[in-house]
């Protein structure tokens, strides 16, 4: 019995950690177009942006834990805003890194995903994403947030377990394109809001108060991370 269980676990690990063949070029291009189709139109973006918010708040939460802060909870709202509450020193490097992690998390996750896809690790990407969503679910503190994360995690789990290799590849590429491209837009939206006199308690403004560096400099950092991640990720995703 133990031998059968060990064999099954070894087989599962080989499946997860192994490599899968790259999809055809037309699949890569089609997933790129699909990602743009849910990012560019404003009406569709109002819904799809929820996924970027999950990555944004997850970035705050993960870095808070990595820097020794105590994570109290995460809330996701229907207007695509979110809130991550952590306890610890109100100033210092840990707080700065935690505040900076939000806008940089989606493009950096997309970049990491592109690196895995470039190495042919499609199944590993899907399982890692599912694991991160499950871990985040534990810290969600409102009903809408739970619903959003459960639906997103359920979709990843369903594709990971039930879909064939071609569907898994197309889904993985679409997700990574979405993170890379969708990670660019929020920085420009924040810049536009600040230009109109709004969003004065944004991550950039909090970072400005923590570091005495102008919020515009932090906005430039958000843009630089998202655009560089997009360019590097596209290099891995497109078989040029």
PDB file of C-alpha atoms in Angstrom:
ATOM      1  CA  UNK A   1       0.000   0.000   0.000  1.00  0.00           C
ATOM      2  CA  UNK A   2       2.800   2.384   0.943  1.00  0.00           C
ATOM      3  CA  UNK A   3       4.602   1.464  -2.266  1.00  0.00           C
ATOM      4  CA  UNK A   4       1.527   2.314  -4.351  1.00  0.00           C
ATOM      5  CA  UNK A   5       1.125   5.657  -2.559  1.00  0.00           C
ATOM      6  CA  UNK A   6       4.810   6.483  -3.046  1.00  0.00           C
ATOM      7  CA  UNK A   7       4.562   5.587  -6.736  1.00  0.00           C
ATOM      8  CA  UNK A   8       1.472   7.774  -7.146  1.00  0.00           C
ATOM      9  CA  UNK A   9       3.140  10.713  -5.401  1.00  0.00           C
ATOM     10  CA  UNK A  10       6.269  10.295  -7.512  1.00  0.00           C
ATOM     11  CA  UNK A  11       4.167  10.176 -10.666  1.00  0.00           C
ATOM     12  CA  UNK A  12       2.262  13.303  -9.605  1.00  0.00           C
ATOM     13  CA  UNK A  13       5.516  15.139  -8.847  1.00  0.00           C
ATOM     14  CA  UNK A  14       6.946  14.161 -12.211  1.00  0.00           C
ATOM     15  CA  UNK A  15       3.818  15.489 -13.883  1.00  0.00           C
ATOM     16  CA  UNK A  16       3.949  18.801 -12.006  1.00  0.00           C
ATOM     17  CA  UNK A  17       7.692  19.408 -12.230  1.00  0.00           C
ATOM     18  CA  UNK A  18       8.156  18.084 -15.754  1.00  0.00           C
ATOM     19  CA  UNK A  19       8.205  20.121 -18.936  1.00  0.00           C
ATOM     20  CA  UNK A  20       5.473  20.389 -21.526  1.00  0.00           C
ATOM     21  CA  UNK A  21       5.829  21.255 -25.219  1.00  0.00           C
ATOM     22  CA  UNK A  22       5.439  24.893 -26.227  1.00  0.00           C
ATOM     23  CA  UNK A  23       2.120  25.737 -27.898  1.00  0.00           C
ATOM     24  CA  UNK A  24       1.975  26.771 -31.531  1.00  0.00           C
ATOM     25  CA  UNK A  25       2.721  30.399 -32.347  1.00  0.00           C
ATOM     26  CA  UNK A  26      -0.889  31.064 -33.267  1.00  0.00           C
ATOM     27  CA  UNK A  27      -1.934  30.036 -29.717  1.00  0.00           C
ATOM     28  CA  UNK A  28       0.554  32.475 -28.184  1.00  0.00           C
ATOM     29  CA  UNK A  29      -0.706  35.292 -30.437  1.00  0.00           C
ATOM     30  CA  UNK A  30      -4.349  34.394 -29.823  1.00  0.00           C
ATOM     31  CA  UNK A  31      -3.873  34.492 -26.042  1.00  0.00           C
ATOM     32  CA  UNK A  32      -2.130  37.858 -26.379  1.00  0.00           C
ATOM     33  CA  UNK A  33      -5.122  39.220 -28.317  1.00  0.00           C
ATOM     34  CA  UNK A  34      -7.526  37.708 -25.778  1.00  0.00           C
ATOM     35  CA  UNK A  35      -5.668  39.408 -22.920  1.00  0.00           C
ATOM     36  CA  UNK A  36      -5.827  42.754 -24.706  1.00  0.00           C
ATOM     37  CA  UNK A  37      -9.551  42.227 -25.299  1.00  0.00           C
ATOM     38  CA  UNK A  38     -10.250  42.109 -21.556  1.00  0.00           C
ATOM     39  CA  UNK A  39      -7.842  44.917 -20.655  1.00  0.00           C
ATOM     40  CA  UNK A  40      -8.325  47.671 -23.236  1.00  0.00           C
ATOM     41  CA  UNK A  41     -12.166  48.114 -23.284  1.00  0.00           C
ATOM     42  CA  UNK A  42     -13.114  50.091 -20.189  1.00  0.00           C
ATOM     43  CA  UNK A  43     -16.342  48.191 -19.503  1.00  0.00           C
ATOM     44  CA  UNK A  44     -14.654  44.785 -19.584  1.00  0.00           C
ATOM     45  CA  UNK A  45     -11.662  46.082 -17.626  1.00  0.00           C
ATOM     46  CA  UNK A  46     -13.936  47.080 -14.742  1.00  0.00           C
ATOM     47  CA  UNK A  47     -14.625  43.361 -14.249  1.00  0.00           C
ATOM     48  CA  UNK A  48     -11.288  41.798 -15.231  1.00  0.00           C
ATOM     49  CA  UNK A  49      -9.376  44.264 -13.045  1.00  0.00           C
ATOM     50  CA  UNK A  50     -10.533  42.221 -10.033  1.00  0.00           C
ATOM     51  CA  UNK A  51      -7.859  39.675 -10.920  1.00  0.00           C
ATOM     52  CA  UNK A  52      -5.176  42.368 -10.899  1.00  0.00           C
ATOM     53  CA  UNK A  53      -6.476  43.489  -7.502  1.00  0.00           C
ATOM     54  CA  UNK A  54      -6.021  39.937  -6.175  1.00  0.00           C
ATOM     55  CA  UNK A  55      -2.381  40.015  -7.297  1.00  0.00           C
ATOM     56  CA  UNK A  56      -1.940  43.596  -5.988  1.00  0.00           C
ATOM     57  CA  UNK A  57      -3.231  42.851  -2.482  1.00  0.00           C
ATOM     58  CA  UNK A  58      -1.540  39.459  -2.469  1.00  0.00           C
ATOM     59  CA  UNK A  59       1.745  41.244  -3.146  1.00  0.00           C
ATOM     60  CA  UNK A  60       1.207  43.514  -0.146  1.00  0.00           C
ATOM     61  CA  UNK A  61       0.379  40.526   2.039  1.00  0.00           C
ATOM     62  CA  UNK A  62       3.259  38.316   0.913  1.00  0.00           C
ATOM     63  CA  UNK A  63       5.907  41.006   1.353  1.00  0.00           C
ATOM     64  CA  UNK A  64       4.453  41.961   4.734  1.00  0.00           C
ATOM     65  CA  UNK A  65       4.989  38.380   5.908  1.00  0.00           C
ATOM     66  CA  UNK A  66       8.454  38.136   4.336  1.00  0.00           C
ATOM     67  CA  UNK A  67       9.573  41.297   6.117  1.00  0.00           C
ATOM     68  CA  UNK A  68       8.403  40.072   9.506  1.00  0.00           C
ATOM     69  CA  UNK A  69       5.149  41.981   9.754  1.00  0.00           C
ATOM     70  CA  UNK A  70       1.963  40.345  11.065  1.00  0.00           C
ATOM     71  CA  UNK A  71      -0.737  40.070   8.399  1.00  0.00           C
ATOM     72  CA  UNK A  72      -4.169  40.871   9.859  1.00  0.00           C
ATOM     73  CA  UNK A  73      -6.290  40.373   6.751  1.00  0.00           C
ATOM     74  CA  UNK A  74      -7.068  41.258   3.154  1.00  0.00           C
ATOM     75  CA  UNK A  75     -10.287  42.733   1.772  1.00  0.00           C
ATOM     76  CA  UNK A  76     -11.310  42.857  -1.900  1.00  0.00           C
ATOM     77  CA  UNK A  77     -14.143  45.156  -2.969  1.00  0.00           C
ATOM     78  CA  UNK A  78     -16.542  45.105  -5.901  1.00  0.00           C
ATOM     79  CA  UNK A  79     -15.197  48.436  -7.209  1.00  0.00           C
ATOM     80  CA  UNK A  80     -11.851  46.589  -7.775  1.00  0.00           C
ATOM     81  CA  UNK A  81     -10.204  48.333  -4.833  1.00  0.00           C
ATOM     82  CA  UNK A  82      -8.666  46.413  -1.972  1.00  0.00           C
ATOM     83  CA  UNK A  83      -7.113  46.756   1.450  1.00  0.00           C
ATOM     84  CA  UNK A  84      -4.353  44.783   3.146  1.00  0.00           C
ATOM     85  CA  UNK A  85      -3.827  45.355   6.859  1.00  0.00           C
ATOM     86  CA  UNK A  86      -0.587  44.331   8.548  1.00  0.00           C
ATOM     87  CA  UNK A  87       0.809  45.015  11.993  1.00  0.00           C
ATOM     88  CA  UNK A  88       4.336  46.062  12.862  1.00  0.00           C
ATOM     89  CA  UNK A  89       6.486  49.160  12.841  1.00  0.00           C
ATOM     90  CA  UNK A  90       4.661  51.999  11.031  1.00  0.00           C
ATOM     91  CA  UNK A  91       7.946  53.053   9.436  1.00  0.00           C
ATOM     92  CA  UNK A  92      11.121  51.367   8.289  1.00  0.00           C
ATOM     93  CA  UNK A  93      12.206  49.111   5.436  1.00  0.00           C
ATOM     94  CA  UNK A  94       9.538  46.473   6.042  1.00  0.00           C
ATOM     95  CA  UNK A  95       6.724  48.993   5.727  1.00  0.00           C
ATOM     96  CA  UNK A  96       8.306  50.573   2.652  1.00  0.00           C
ATOM     97  CA  UNK A  97       8.692  47.240   0.864  1.00  0.00           C
ATOM     98  CA  UNK A  98       5.146  46.242   1.815  1.00  0.00           C
ATOM     99  CA  UNK A  99       3.704  49.471   0.405  1.00  0.00           C
ATOM    100  CA  UNK A 100       5.783  49.186  -2.772  1.00  0.00           C
ATOM    101  CA  UNK A 101       4.719  45.594  -3.430  1.00  0.00           C
ATOM    102  CA  UNK A 102       1.159  46.311  -4.564  1.00  0.00           C
ATOM    103  CA  UNK A 103       1.566  47.915  -7.982  1.00  0.00           C
ATOM    104  CA  UNK A 104       4.696  45.905  -8.733  1.00  0.00           C
ATOM    105  CA  UNK A 105       3.237  42.487  -7.844  1.00  0.00           C
ATOM    106  CA  UNK A 106       1.073  41.800 -10.954  1.00  0.00           C
ATOM    107  CA  UNK A 107       3.803  42.522 -13.539  1.00  0.00           C
ATOM    108  CA  UNK A 108       6.461  40.696 -11.501  1.00  0.00           C
ATOM    109  CA  UNK A 109       4.158  37.688 -11.132  1.00  0.00           C
ATOM    110  CA  UNK A 110       3.609  37.855 -14.876  1.00  0.00           C
ATOM    111  CA  UNK A 111       7.368  37.977 -15.413  1.00  0.00           C
ATOM    112  CA  UNK A 112       7.876  34.938 -13.199  1.00  0.00           C
ATOM    113  CA  UNK A 113       5.107  33.143 -15.057  1.00  0.00           C
ATOM    114  CA  UNK A 114       6.693  34.008 -18.400  1.00  0.00           C
ATOM    115  CA  UNK A 115       9.999  32.553 -17.185  1.00  0.00           C
ATOM    116  CA  UNK A 116       8.244  29.292 -16.237  1.00  0.00           C
ATOM    117  CA  UNK A 117       6.436  29.123 -19.574  1.00  0.00           C
ATOM    118  CA  UNK A 118       9.654  29.872 -21.410  1.00  0.00           C
ATOM    119  CA  UNK A 119      11.138  26.829 -19.631  1.00  0.00           C
ATOM    120  CA  UNK A 120       8.130  24.686 -20.551  1.00  0.00           C
ATOM    121  CA  UNK A 121       6.817  24.450 -16.958  1.00  0.00           C
ATOM    122  CA  UNK A 122       3.146  24.955 -17.784  1.00  0.00           C
ATOM    123  CA  UNK A 123       1.709  22.540 -15.194  1.00  0.00           C
ATOM    124  CA  UNK A 124       4.010  23.860 -12.469  1.00  0.00           C
ATOM    125  CA  UNK A 125       2.812  27.400 -13.170  1.00  0.00           C
ATOM    126  CA  UNK A 126      -0.839  26.395 -12.817  1.00  0.00           C
ATOM    127  CA  UNK A 127      -0.219  24.526  -9.552  1.00  0.00           C
ATOM    128  CA  UNK A 128       1.837  27.340  -8.044  1.00  0.00           C
ATOM    129  CA  UNK A 129      -0.881  29.855  -8.925  1.00  0.00           C
ATOM    130  CA  UNK A 130      -3.517  27.623  -7.328  1.00  0.00           C
ATOM    131  CA  UNK A 131      -1.416  27.234  -4.174  1.00  0.00           C
ATOM    132  CA  UNK A 132      -0.945  31.003  -3.865  1.00  0.00           C
ATOM    133  CA  UNK A 133      -4.691  31.595  -4.241  1.00  0.00           C
ATOM    134  CA  UNK A 134      -5.475  28.985  -1.569  1.00  0.00           C
ATOM    135  CA  UNK A 135      -2.952  30.580   0.789  1.00  0.00           C
ATOM    136  CA  UNK A 136      -4.446  34.011   0.134  1.00  0.00           C
ATOM    137  CA  UNK A 137      -7.985  32.740   0.764  1.00  0.00           C
ATOM    138  CA  UNK A 138      -7.084  32.102   4.416  1.00  0.00           C
ATOM    139  CA  UNK A 139      -6.431  35.827   4.911  1.00  0.00           C
ATOM    140  CA  UNK A 140      -9.533  37.198   3.126  1.00  0.00           C
ATOM    141  CA  UNK A 141     -11.847  39.010   5.533  1.00  0.00           C
ATOM    142  CA  UNK A 142     -14.947  39.878   3.465  1.00  0.00           C
ATOM    143  CA  UNK A 143     -17.555  37.918   1.503  1.00  0.00           C
ATOM    144  CA  UNK A 144     -16.867  39.498  -1.889  1.00  0.00           C
ATOM    145  CA  UNK A 145     -13.170  38.794  -1.492  1.00  0.00           C
ATOM    146  CA  UNK A 146     -13.835  35.160  -0.629  1.00  0.00           C
ATOM    147  CA  UNK A 147     -16.121  34.784  -3.643  1.00  0.00           C
ATOM    148  CA  UNK A 148     -13.577  36.347  -6.000  1.00  0.00           C
ATOM    149  CA  UNK A 149     -10.649  34.245  -4.804  1.00  0.00           C
ATOM    150  CA  UNK A 150     -12.690  31.010  -4.693  1.00  0.00           C
ATOM    151  CA  UNK A 151     -13.928  31.499  -8.266  1.00  0.00           C
ATOM    152  CA  UNK A 152     -10.441  32.351  -9.518  1.00  0.00           C
ATOM    153  CA  UNK A 153      -8.816  29.475  -7.646  1.00  0.00           C
ATOM    154  CA  UNK A 154     -11.548  27.095  -8.764  1.00  0.00           C
ATOM    155  CA  UNK A 155     -10.887  27.998 -12.386  1.00  0.00           C
ATOM    156  CA  UNK A 156      -7.170  27.299 -11.998  1.00  0.00           C
ATOM    157  CA  UNK A 157      -7.893  24.007 -10.212  1.00  0.00           C
ATOM    158  CA  UNK A 158     -10.369  22.898 -12.858  1.00  0.00           C
ATOM    159  CA  UNK A 159      -7.942  23.614 -15.697  1.00  0.00           C
ATOM    160  CA  UNK A 160      -5.064  21.950 -13.825  1.00  0.00           C
ATOM    161  CA  UNK A 161      -6.990  18.732 -13.144  1.00  0.00           C
ATOM    162  CA  UNK A 162      -9.455  18.350 -15.993  1.00  0.00           C
ATOM    163  CA  UNK A 163      -8.136  20.129 -19.079  1.00  0.00           C
ATOM    164  CA  UNK A 164      -5.847  18.621 -21.673  1.00  0.00           C
ATOM    165  CA  UNK A 165      -2.320  19.863 -22.391  1.00  0.00           C
ATOM    166  CA  UNK A 166      -3.365  22.232 -25.183  1.00  0.00           C
ATOM    167  CA  UNK A 167      -6.072  23.874 -23.093  1.00  0.00           C
ATOM    168  CA  UNK A 168      -3.715  24.152 -20.128  1.00  0.00           C
ATOM    169  CA  UNK A 169      -1.090  25.819 -22.313  1.00  0.00           C
ATOM    170  CA  UNK A 170      -3.565  28.299 -23.786  1.00  0.00           C
ATOM    171  CA  UNK A 171      -4.954  29.145 -20.338  1.00  0.00           C
ATOM    172  CA  UNK A 172      -1.488  29.580 -18.813  1.00  0.00           C
ATOM    173  CA  UNK A 173      -0.339  31.871 -21.621  1.00  0.00           C
ATOM    174  CA  UNK A 174      -3.533  33.924 -21.403  1.00  0.00           C
ATOM    175  CA  UNK A 175      -3.082  34.377 -17.643  1.00  0.00           C
ATOM    176  CA  UNK A 176       0.544  35.451 -17.968  1.00  0.00           C
ATOM    177  CA  UNK A 177      -0.211  37.867 -20.813  1.00  0.00           C
ATOM    178  CA  UNK A 178      -3.018  39.295 -18.689  1.00  0.00           C
ATOM    179  CA  UNK A 179      -0.728  39.872 -15.702  1.00  0.00           C
ATOM    180  CA  UNK A 180       1.976  41.461 -17.854  1.00  0.00           C
ATOM    181  CA  UNK A 181      -0.366  43.734 -19.807  1.00  0.00           C
ATOM    182  CA  UNK A 182      -2.855  44.304 -16.987  1.00  0.00           C
ATOM    183  CA  UNK A 183      -0.009  45.232 -14.677  1.00  0.00           C
ATOM    184  CA  UNK A 184       0.768  48.266 -16.848  1.00  0.00           C
ATOM    185  CA  UNK A 185      -2.629  49.973 -16.803  1.00  0.00           C
ATOM    186  CA  UNK A 186      -3.155  50.578 -13.028  1.00  0.00           C
ATOM    187  CA  UNK A 187      -0.059  52.787 -12.781  1.00  0.00           C
ATOM    188  CA  UNK A 188      -1.357  55.071 -15.515  1.00  0.00           C
ATOM    189  CA  UNK A 189      -4.822  55.084 -13.925  1.00  0.00           C
ATOM    190  CA  UNK A 190      -3.285  56.159 -10.619  1.00  0.00           C
ATOM    191  CA  UNK A 191      -1.282  58.865 -12.374  1.00  0.00           C
ATOM    192  CA  UNK A 192      -4.446  60.202 -14.027  1.00  0.00           C
ATOM    193  CA  UNK A 193      -6.342  60.219 -10.710  1.00  0.00           C
ATOM    194  CA  UNK A 194      -3.563  62.121  -8.965  1.00  0.00           C
ATOM    195  CA  UNK A 195      -3.431  64.625 -11.813  1.00  0.00           C
ATOM    196  CA  UNK A 196      -7.124  65.339 -11.166  1.00  0.00           C
ATOM    197  CA  UNK A 197      -6.423  65.781  -7.457  1.00  0.00           C
ATOM    198  CA  UNK A 198      -7.652  62.365  -6.309  1.00  0.00           C
ATOM    199  CA  UNK A 199      -6.128  59.227  -4.790  1.00  0.00           C
ATOM    200  CA  UNK A 200      -4.080  61.215  -2.252  1.00  0.00           C
ATOM    201  CA  UNK A 201      -3.789  58.191   0.018  1.00  0.00           C
ATOM    202  CA  UNK A 202      -2.494  55.883  -2.714  1.00  0.00           C
ATOM    203  CA  UNK A 203       0.474  53.551  -2.354  1.00  0.00           C
ATOM    204  CA  UNK A 204       2.678  56.162  -4.038  1.00  0.00           C
ATOM    205  CA  UNK A 205       1.601  58.831  -1.544  1.00  0.00           C
ATOM    206  CA  UNK A 206       2.088  56.509   1.410  1.00  0.00           C
ATOM    207  CA  UNK A 207       5.569  55.703   0.129  1.00  0.00           C
ATOM    208  CA  UNK A 208       6.260  59.418  -0.238  1.00  0.00           C
ATOM    209  CA  UNK A 209       5.357  60.008   3.401  1.00  0.00           C
ATOM    210  CA  UNK A 210       7.462  57.032   4.515  1.00  0.00           C
ATOM    211  CA  UNK A 211      10.573  57.953   2.522  1.00  0.00           C
ATOM    212  CA  UNK A 212      10.235  61.715   1.868  1.00  0.00           C
ATOM    213  CA  UNK A 213      10.698  60.880  -1.822  1.00  0.00           C
ATOM    214  CA  UNK A 214       8.096  62.533  -4.124  1.00  0.00           C
ATOM    215  CA  UNK A 215       5.144  60.359  -5.086  1.00  0.00           C
ATOM    216  CA  UNK A 216       5.975  60.987  -8.736  1.00  0.00           C
ATOM    217  CA  UNK A 217       9.240  59.116  -8.298  1.00  0.00           C
ATOM    218  CA  UNK A 218       7.381  56.106  -6.938  1.00  0.00           C
ATOM    219  CA  UNK A 219       4.942  56.313  -9.842  1.00  0.00           C
ATOM    220  CA  UNK A 220       7.934  56.253 -12.188  1.00  0.00           C
ATOM    221  CA  UNK A 221       9.176  53.129 -10.385  1.00  0.00           C
ATOM    222  CA  UNK A 222       5.770  51.444 -10.845  1.00  0.00           C
ATOM    223  CA  UNK A 223       5.852  52.299 -14.568  1.00  0.00           C
ATOM    224  CA  UNK A 224       9.440  51.091 -14.946  1.00  0.00           C
ATOM    225  CA  UNK A 225       8.735  47.744 -13.272  1.00  0.00           C
ATOM    226  CA  UNK A 226       5.567  47.083 -15.269  1.00  0.00           C
ATOM    227  CA  UNK A 227       6.985  48.088 -18.659  1.00  0.00           C
ATOM    228  CA  UNK A 228      10.300  46.284 -18.174  1.00  0.00           C
ATOM    229  CA  UNK A 229       8.448  43.175 -17.006  1.00  0.00           C
ATOM    230  CA  UNK A 230       6.247  43.325 -20.102  1.00  0.00           C
ATOM    231  CA  UNK A 231       9.218  43.591 -22.435  1.00  0.00           C
ATOM    232  CA  UNK A 232      11.172  40.808 -20.715  1.00  0.00           C
ATOM    233  CA  UNK A 233       8.112  38.597 -20.426  1.00  0.00           C
ATOM    234  CA  UNK A 234       7.249  39.046 -24.099  1.00  0.00           C
ATOM    235  CA  UNK A 235      10.792  37.963 -24.943  1.00  0.00           C
ATOM    236  CA  UNK A 236      10.182  34.658 -23.149  1.00  0.00           C
ATOM    237  CA  UNK A 237       6.642  34.130 -24.431  1.00  0.00           C
ATOM    238  CA  UNK A 238       7.156  34.939 -28.092  1.00  0.00           C
ATOM    239  CA  UNK A 239       9.383  32.463 -29.980  1.00  0.00           C
ATOM    240  CA  UNK A 240      11.426  35.173 -31.694  1.00  0.00           C
TER     241      UNK A 240
END
